[in-house]
């Protein structure tokens, strides 16, 4: 829950006040207007209305509860009433408990619900769900009366005292609103029912009485609003007493009848009533009273107060009572309270002269600043001189601070002060009032020549020792209490009293002033508070008022007090009008120049604002572009990162594929080995059998050749031809055998490759079937996918291993091929050597056949000699054999190159087929996993 504080004139929101958790049902404001108490069912909070901040908070037990917390009128006491009928009184400043009211008697114990206090704060009325009213005397702190309402009253809903201007706040009439909707007004002293408002048909829901007790506003239960005149309601009660003078009327004239003409005339003396002495004395007394009333008419106020009596009271106590001071001041100044005229002045708004008042007079309280600004503006609208008076804020500030909660009274007090106590102040405007300062200097010269001579010796004029006190009305040199005490006397005496106060202040401060020799010291003294007894100053003022000669006394030069007129305020023109008009014109000209300057400055500022706006927009555009560029770079980096991630994923996928291929190759290799191992064993056995058969055939061929050579030694030519044919066909047979072996090896490799292809196709079909089966098993899809990833990785490793093994195998095949070529060359050399050996043996055999006796050499020299003999035919045969051997070797080399080329082509084709099949197998599991 929160409270809102609104400005009544401008209808603007001033502040929010938060702190209550439940609804607020009571608000009480202090008489000074500085503090306020808000009450809810669980707490009461004290607020400072200058700062709108919470000062204190009253916390209670939930079981007790608060009925009402409020300020007592014209005092600093807070009264708190709780639901258990306990009533406490607290000091506002210190919040110390002053007292507690005792419990009411058990015979008339009621639960208090509603409360009312008289304007003087002495009597508290309390009521509740009963027809009894309790009246408490707060001074004696005891219950002094119990009033029993009529039997129709069963509960009391509202209590309120009826104010009276002649009872000095001790209200005697109490309004009691009961449950039947009728508000009865009773006299608490005589306990008599005076009058009542409302009825059973038109019951009253709530009611309020005006501050002066003239009207009563009531809201009825049907929603209508009735306003009653208290004067009309109390007409019968306040009848004046019967007049002392009675008028005897003549008897009505009677018509003379004919019968009346006849009468009996009797002689005698006419008797007249003799004058009574008592009547004579009464007449003289009445005449004397009328004369006395006429003489005291000017000392009697409309509210019943008497100025002479107030002055006697003031001289006796030195000041007025705090709780009645504002009431007495309003009576002494005879304020008219012209609401309409004041509203017209306020409606004109803040005067241009005080628009920047806060710059010259920085006031902490915003509320006080607003009130001061409005009061000064109202004065300036009332009279043009006050808009140019530089010391007007200083003069009005203490009154604004004192009456900040009632701006009308504040304005009228300041206006009354200006009319009466500031007479002749503006005749030398804009200079200080030289005539007034001369009066003060003359009085000071008469009563204290030494002090005046001290001022003259140090070049201190009345503008320094008198004018600062007047323009601030002593607010700078006195405390709040001293200032109030002083103005109790100022407002109760002639306007010259204020001027005499200036003289008395200097005389009472003569000791420190005589010790001052510097001008700065004098200035400081008259602008700051000093250790001075204000009571002594006031006594000195009265002495000066009585002892000052008439020729220099200010009262002979100042007019008597004149109150503000009622309805409209008087015209104030006691100032040199031409100077004020000239200053007004100059100020208007300066204001126009300033407006022109402000307009030009505004144009420049607008242009500068446009430039700044354009610069800001450009900077914003550049910043936007920079942000876009950074965003683009960020997006590019994100794309690069995504591409890197994709590359990494592809690399991982490729690794998984390689692993799967390796694993597949391992599996295929294992299957191939299992399938080809029996075939390899069978072919090895066949090869061994063929080798044995070849060896046997070679042996038989050798034996046959030797036999043919032994049997056909006669026919050389035939042997030569056979030998040539044998020598020619033997390499060819050897080459054919070797070619057959190579062809068999190639065919075996080709068969292996084809078998590998068949195995691969079989594996692909099996894998495809497995993937098709996996599609039907959706429940274990994730697990199979994980296994597939692991399998792919391992297969890639196997594939890499197989590829490496294949490369090693091909390298080994190339090495074996080279070794085969070397072996062939060695075999060719061996064949040549063997042929040469056979030729030698054949030659020897032929020679031995031709020369049988030389069959066995006799000695070693014979062998040498025989070997050293030239043999043309032998050499010829050897050259022919070498040529034949060379031709055979070239043919076999060409044949081998052709076979090697064909083998390489077949191997290349096989590799391409294996790579294609491997890619297909890698793509197939990836698609199945997807």
Short mmCIF file of C-alpha atoms in Angstrom, two decimals, residues 695-711 726 730:
data_model
loop_
_atom_site.label_atom_id
_atom_site.label_comp_id
_atom_site.label_asym_id
_atom_site.label_seq_id
_atom_site.Cartn_x
_atom_site.Cartn_y
_atom_site.Cartn_z
CA UNK A 695 63.45 -85.25 -64.29
CA UNK A 696 62.83 -88.82 -65.43
CA UNK A 697 62.34 -87.65 -68.99
CA UNK A 698 65.53 -85.67 -68.88
CA UNK A 699 67.49 -88.65 -67.64
CA UNK A 700 66.04 -90.86 -70.34
CA UNK A 701 66.82 -88.26 -72.94
CA UNK A 702 70.38 -88.00 -71.77
CA UNK A 703 70.83 -91.75 -71.91
CA UNK A 704 69.35 -91.97 -75.36
CA UNK A 705 71.60 -89.18 -76.60
CA UNK A 706 74.66 -90.89 -75.24
CA UNK A 707 73.55 -94.21 -76.77
CA UNK A 708 72.89 -92.55 -80.08
CA UNK A 709 76.29 -90.91 -79.95
CA UNK A 710 77.91 -94.26 -79.07
CA UNK A 711 76.05 -96.16 -81.77
CA UNK A 726 69.37 -81.73 -80.00
CA UNK A 730 66.83 -78.47 -75.91
#
